[in-house]
mmCIF file of C-alpha atoms in Angstrom:
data_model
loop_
_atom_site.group_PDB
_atom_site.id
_atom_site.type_symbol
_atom_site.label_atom_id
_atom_site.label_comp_id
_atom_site.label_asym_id
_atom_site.label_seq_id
_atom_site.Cartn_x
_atom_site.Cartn_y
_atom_site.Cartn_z
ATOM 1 C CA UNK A 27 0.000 0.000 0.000
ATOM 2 C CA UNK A 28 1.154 3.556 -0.462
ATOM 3 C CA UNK A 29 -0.106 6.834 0.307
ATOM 4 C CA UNK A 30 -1.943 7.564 -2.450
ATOM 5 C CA UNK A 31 -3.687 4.601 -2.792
ATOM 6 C CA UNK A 32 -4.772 5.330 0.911
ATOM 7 C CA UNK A 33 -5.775 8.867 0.371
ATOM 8 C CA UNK A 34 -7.671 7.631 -2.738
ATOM 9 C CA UNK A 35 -9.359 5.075 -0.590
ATOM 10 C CA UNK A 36 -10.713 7.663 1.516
ATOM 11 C CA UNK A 37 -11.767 9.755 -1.081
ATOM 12 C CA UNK A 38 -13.084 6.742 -2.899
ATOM 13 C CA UNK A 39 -15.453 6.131 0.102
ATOM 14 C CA UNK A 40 -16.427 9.441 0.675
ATOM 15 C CA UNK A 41 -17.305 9.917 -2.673
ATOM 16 C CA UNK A 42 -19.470 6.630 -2.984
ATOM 17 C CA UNK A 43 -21.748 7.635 0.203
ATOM 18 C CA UNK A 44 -21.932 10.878 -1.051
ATOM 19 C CA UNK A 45 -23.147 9.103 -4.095
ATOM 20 C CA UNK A 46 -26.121 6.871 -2.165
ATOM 21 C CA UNK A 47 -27.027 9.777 -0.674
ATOM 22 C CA UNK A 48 -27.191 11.864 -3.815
ATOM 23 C CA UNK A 49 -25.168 14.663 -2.343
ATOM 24 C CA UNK A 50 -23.764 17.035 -5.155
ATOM 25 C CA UNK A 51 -20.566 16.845 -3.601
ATOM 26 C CA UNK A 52 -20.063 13.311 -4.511
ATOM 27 C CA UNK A 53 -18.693 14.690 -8.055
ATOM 28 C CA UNK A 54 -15.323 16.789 -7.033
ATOM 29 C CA UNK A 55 -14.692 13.874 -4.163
ATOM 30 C CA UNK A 56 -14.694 11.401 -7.077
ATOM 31 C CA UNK A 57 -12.092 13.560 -9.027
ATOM 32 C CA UNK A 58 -9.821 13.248 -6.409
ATOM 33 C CA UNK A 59 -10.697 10.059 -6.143
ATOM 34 C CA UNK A 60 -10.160 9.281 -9.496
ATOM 35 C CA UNK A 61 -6.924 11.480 -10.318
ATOM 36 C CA UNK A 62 -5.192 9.623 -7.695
ATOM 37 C CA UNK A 63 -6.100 6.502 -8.856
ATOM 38 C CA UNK A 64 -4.592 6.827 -12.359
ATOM 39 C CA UNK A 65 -0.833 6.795 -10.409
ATOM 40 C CA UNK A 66 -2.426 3.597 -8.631
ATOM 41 C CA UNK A 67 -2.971 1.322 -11.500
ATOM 42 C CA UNK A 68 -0.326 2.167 -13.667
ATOM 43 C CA UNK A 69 2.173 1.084 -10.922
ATOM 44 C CA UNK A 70 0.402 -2.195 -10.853
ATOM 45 C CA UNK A 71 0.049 -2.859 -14.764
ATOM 46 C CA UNK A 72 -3.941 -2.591 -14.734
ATOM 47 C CA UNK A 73 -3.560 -0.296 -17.874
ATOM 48 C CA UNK A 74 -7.713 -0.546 -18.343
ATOM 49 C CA UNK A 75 -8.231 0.673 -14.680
ATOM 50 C CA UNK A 76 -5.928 3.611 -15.277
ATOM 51 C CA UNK A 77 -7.373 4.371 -19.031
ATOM 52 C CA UNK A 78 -10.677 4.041 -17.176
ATOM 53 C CA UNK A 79 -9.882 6.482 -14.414
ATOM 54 C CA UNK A 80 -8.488 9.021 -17.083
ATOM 55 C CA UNK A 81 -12.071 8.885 -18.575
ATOM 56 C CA UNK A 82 -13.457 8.996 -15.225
ATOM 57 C CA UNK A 83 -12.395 12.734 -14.500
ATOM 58 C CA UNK A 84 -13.956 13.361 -17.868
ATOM 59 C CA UNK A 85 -17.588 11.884 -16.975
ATOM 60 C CA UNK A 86 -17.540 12.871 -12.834
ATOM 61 C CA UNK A 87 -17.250 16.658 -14.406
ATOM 62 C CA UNK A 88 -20.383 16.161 -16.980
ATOM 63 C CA UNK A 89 -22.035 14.213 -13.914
ATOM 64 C CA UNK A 90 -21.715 17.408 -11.814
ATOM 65 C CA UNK A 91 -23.009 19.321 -14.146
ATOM 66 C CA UNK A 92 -25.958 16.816 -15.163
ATOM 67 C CA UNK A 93 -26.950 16.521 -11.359
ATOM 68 C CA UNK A 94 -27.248 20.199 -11.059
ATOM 69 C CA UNK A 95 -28.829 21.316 -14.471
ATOM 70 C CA UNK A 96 -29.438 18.011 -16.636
ATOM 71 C CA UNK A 97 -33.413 17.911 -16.849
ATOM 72 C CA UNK A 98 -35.523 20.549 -19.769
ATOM 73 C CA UNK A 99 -36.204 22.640 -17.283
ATOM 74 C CA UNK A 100 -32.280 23.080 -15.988
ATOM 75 C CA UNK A 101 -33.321 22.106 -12.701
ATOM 76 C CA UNK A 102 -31.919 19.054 -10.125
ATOM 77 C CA UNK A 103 -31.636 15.804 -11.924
ATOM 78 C CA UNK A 104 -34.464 13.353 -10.405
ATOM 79 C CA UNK A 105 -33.672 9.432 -10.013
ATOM 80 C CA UNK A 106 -35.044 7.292 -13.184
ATOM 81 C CA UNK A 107 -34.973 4.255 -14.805
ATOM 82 C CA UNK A 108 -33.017 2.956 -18.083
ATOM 83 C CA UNK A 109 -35.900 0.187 -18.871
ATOM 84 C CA UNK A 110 -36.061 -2.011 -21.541
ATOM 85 C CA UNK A 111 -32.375 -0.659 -22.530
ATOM 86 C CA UNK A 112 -30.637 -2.233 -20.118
ATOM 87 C CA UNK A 113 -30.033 -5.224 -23.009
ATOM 88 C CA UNK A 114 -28.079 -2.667 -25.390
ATOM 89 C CA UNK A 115 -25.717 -1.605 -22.259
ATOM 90 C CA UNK A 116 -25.324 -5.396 -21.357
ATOM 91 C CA UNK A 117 -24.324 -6.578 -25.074
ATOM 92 C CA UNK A 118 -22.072 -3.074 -25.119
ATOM 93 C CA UNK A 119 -20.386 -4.415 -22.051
ATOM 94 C CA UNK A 120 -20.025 -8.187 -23.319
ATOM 95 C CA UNK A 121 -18.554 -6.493 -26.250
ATOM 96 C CA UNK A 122 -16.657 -3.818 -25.215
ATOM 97 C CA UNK A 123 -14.863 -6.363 -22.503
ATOM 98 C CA UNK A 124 -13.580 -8.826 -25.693
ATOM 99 C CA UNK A 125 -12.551 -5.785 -27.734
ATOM 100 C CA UNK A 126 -10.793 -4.193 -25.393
ATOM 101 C CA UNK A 127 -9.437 -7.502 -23.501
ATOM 102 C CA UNK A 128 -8.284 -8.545 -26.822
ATOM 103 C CA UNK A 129 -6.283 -5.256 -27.122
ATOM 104 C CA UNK A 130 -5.008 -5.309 -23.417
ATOM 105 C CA UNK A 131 -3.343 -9.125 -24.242
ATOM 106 C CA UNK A 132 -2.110 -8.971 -27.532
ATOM 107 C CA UNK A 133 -0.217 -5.858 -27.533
ATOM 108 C CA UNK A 134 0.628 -4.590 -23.749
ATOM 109 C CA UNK A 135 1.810 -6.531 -20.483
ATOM 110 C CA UNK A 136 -1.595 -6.004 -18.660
ATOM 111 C CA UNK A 137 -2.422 -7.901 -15.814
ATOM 112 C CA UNK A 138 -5.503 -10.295 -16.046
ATOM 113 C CA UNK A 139 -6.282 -8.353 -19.407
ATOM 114 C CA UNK A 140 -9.927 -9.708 -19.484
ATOM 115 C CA UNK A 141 -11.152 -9.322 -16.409
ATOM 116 C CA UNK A 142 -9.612 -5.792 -16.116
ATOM 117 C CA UNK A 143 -11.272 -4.920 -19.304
ATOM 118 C CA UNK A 144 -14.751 -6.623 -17.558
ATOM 119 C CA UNK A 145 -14.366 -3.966 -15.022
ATOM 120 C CA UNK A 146 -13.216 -1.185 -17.525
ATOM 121 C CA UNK A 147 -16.332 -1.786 -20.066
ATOM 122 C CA UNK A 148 -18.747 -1.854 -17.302
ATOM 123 C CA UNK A 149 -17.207 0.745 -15.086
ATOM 124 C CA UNK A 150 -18.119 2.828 -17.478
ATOM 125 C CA UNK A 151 -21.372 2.182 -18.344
ATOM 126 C CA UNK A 152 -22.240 2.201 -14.432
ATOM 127 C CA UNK A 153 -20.507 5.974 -14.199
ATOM 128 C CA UNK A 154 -22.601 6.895 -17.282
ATOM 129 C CA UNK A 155 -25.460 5.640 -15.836
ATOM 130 C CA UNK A 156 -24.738 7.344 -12.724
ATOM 131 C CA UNK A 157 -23.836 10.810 -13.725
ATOM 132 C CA UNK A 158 -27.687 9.914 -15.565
ATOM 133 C CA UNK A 159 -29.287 9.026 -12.420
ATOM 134 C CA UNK A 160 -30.462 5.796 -13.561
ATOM 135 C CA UNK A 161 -31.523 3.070 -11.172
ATOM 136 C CA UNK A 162 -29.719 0.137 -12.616
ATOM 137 C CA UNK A 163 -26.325 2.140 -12.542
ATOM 138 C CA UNK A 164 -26.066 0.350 -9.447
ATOM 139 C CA UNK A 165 -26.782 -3.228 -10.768
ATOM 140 C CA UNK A 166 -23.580 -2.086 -13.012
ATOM 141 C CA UNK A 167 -21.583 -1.152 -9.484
ATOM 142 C CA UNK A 168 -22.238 -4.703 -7.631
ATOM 143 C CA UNK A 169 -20.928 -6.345 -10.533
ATOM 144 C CA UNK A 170 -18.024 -4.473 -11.186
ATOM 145 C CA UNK A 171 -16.938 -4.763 -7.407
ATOM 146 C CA UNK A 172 -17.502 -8.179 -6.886
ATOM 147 C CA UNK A 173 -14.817 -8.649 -9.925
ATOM 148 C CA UNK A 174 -12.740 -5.815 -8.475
ATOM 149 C CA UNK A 175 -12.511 -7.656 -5.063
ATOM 150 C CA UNK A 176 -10.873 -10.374 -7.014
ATOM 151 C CA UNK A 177 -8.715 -8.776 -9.181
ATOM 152 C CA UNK A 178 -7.321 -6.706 -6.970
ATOM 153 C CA UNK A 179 -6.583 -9.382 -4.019
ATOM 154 C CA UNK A 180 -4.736 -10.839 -6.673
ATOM 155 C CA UNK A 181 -2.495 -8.174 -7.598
ATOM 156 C CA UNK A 182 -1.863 -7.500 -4.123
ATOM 157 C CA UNK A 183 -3.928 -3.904 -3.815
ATOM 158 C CA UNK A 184 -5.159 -5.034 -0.178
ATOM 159 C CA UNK A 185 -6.151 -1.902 0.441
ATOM 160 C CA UNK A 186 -8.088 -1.406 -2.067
ATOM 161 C CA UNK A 187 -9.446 -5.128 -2.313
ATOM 162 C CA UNK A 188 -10.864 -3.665 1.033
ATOM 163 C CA UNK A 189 -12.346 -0.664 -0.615
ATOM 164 C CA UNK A 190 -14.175 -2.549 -3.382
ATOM 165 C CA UNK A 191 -15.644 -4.894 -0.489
ATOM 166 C CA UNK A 192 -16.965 -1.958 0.910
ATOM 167 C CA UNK A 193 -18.308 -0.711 -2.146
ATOM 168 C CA UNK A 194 -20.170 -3.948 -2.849
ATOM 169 C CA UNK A 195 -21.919 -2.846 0.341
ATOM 170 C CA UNK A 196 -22.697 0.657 -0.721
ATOM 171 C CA UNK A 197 -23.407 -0.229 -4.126
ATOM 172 C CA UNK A 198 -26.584 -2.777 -2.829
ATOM 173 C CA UNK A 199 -27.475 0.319 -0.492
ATOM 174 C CA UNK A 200 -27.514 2.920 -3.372
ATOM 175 C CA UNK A 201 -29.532 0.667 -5.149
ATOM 176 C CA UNK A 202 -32.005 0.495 -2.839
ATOM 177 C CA UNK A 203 -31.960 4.096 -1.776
ATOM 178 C CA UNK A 204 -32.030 5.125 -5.671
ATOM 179 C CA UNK A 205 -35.147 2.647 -6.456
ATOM 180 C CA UNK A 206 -36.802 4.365 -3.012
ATOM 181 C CA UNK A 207 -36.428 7.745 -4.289
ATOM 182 C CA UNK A 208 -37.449 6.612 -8.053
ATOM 183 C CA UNK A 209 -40.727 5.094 -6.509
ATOM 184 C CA UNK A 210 -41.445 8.164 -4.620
ATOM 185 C CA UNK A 211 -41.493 10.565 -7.743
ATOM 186 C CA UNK A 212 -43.902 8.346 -9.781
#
């Protein structure tokens, strides 16, 4: 463990309570979080976590600004649902984990190429989801941490093994928060 990855895990938790609670401030605590994780995974050769995190800063800053101003009438985003969609984003994330596995194995040094692209493609589509306010962004979450928890016991990230546990916790939480406050706008 370093520093960083310790003051990233703090930030990382922070900024996933922040998140079930749907505080605003969840967004700049996630771009620390997320900044400092870059350093993180490119010491430990899990190239798709650090291209992820890169991309990350990029979609917690449009996720501010959706929360705050992303409906017609510019006004607080409310929690919805994806629906029937939720195929496409599955069969993008089936997809988008071979592609980008493929990549990761035949031309870098990557670590556990596919399963770091698993949590890459989906990663992703949870954060979009998220910065969206959709329900299911959630289902995306559990996922993606339970396969986190492995990968990164594996590569030794104890630390943040333990933060991925704990946001396999949070995630089922925000999910049921998120599907409480969907069910009391409709």
């Amino acid at each position: 463990m370093t520093l960083v990855e310790a003051i990233a895990t703090f930030f990382g938790l922070i900024c996933v309570w922040l998140t079930v609670k749907q505080n605003i401030w969840c967004w700049p605590t996630g771009i620390a979080q997320v900044t400092l994780y870059i350093f993180v995974f490119y010491d430990a050769r899990l190239y798709s976590d650090m291209i992820l995190h890169i991309i990350y800063v990029i979609i917690n800053v449009y996720g501010w600004y959706h929360w705050l101003y992303g409906n017609k009438e510019k006004e607080e985003l409310k929690v919805s649902l994806v629906g029937k969609w939720i195929w496409m984003w599955l069969v993008v994330c089936f997809l988008g984990t071979l592609a980008w596995g493929y990549v990761m194995a035949t031309y870098t040094n990557a670590a556990l190429p596919y399963f770091d692209s698993f949590i890459t493609a989906a990663s992703l589509i949870a954060q979009w989801l998220m910065a969206r306010k959709i329900v299911e962004s959630w289902w995306f979450w559990i996922v993606v941490d339970i396969v986190a928890v492995g990968v990164y016991f594996v590569k030794g990230l104890y630390i943040t093994t333990g933060l991925y546990a704990v946001f396999l916790v949070m995630a089922t939480m925000g999910y049921f928060e998120w599907r409480r406050a969907y069910r009391a706008t409709v």
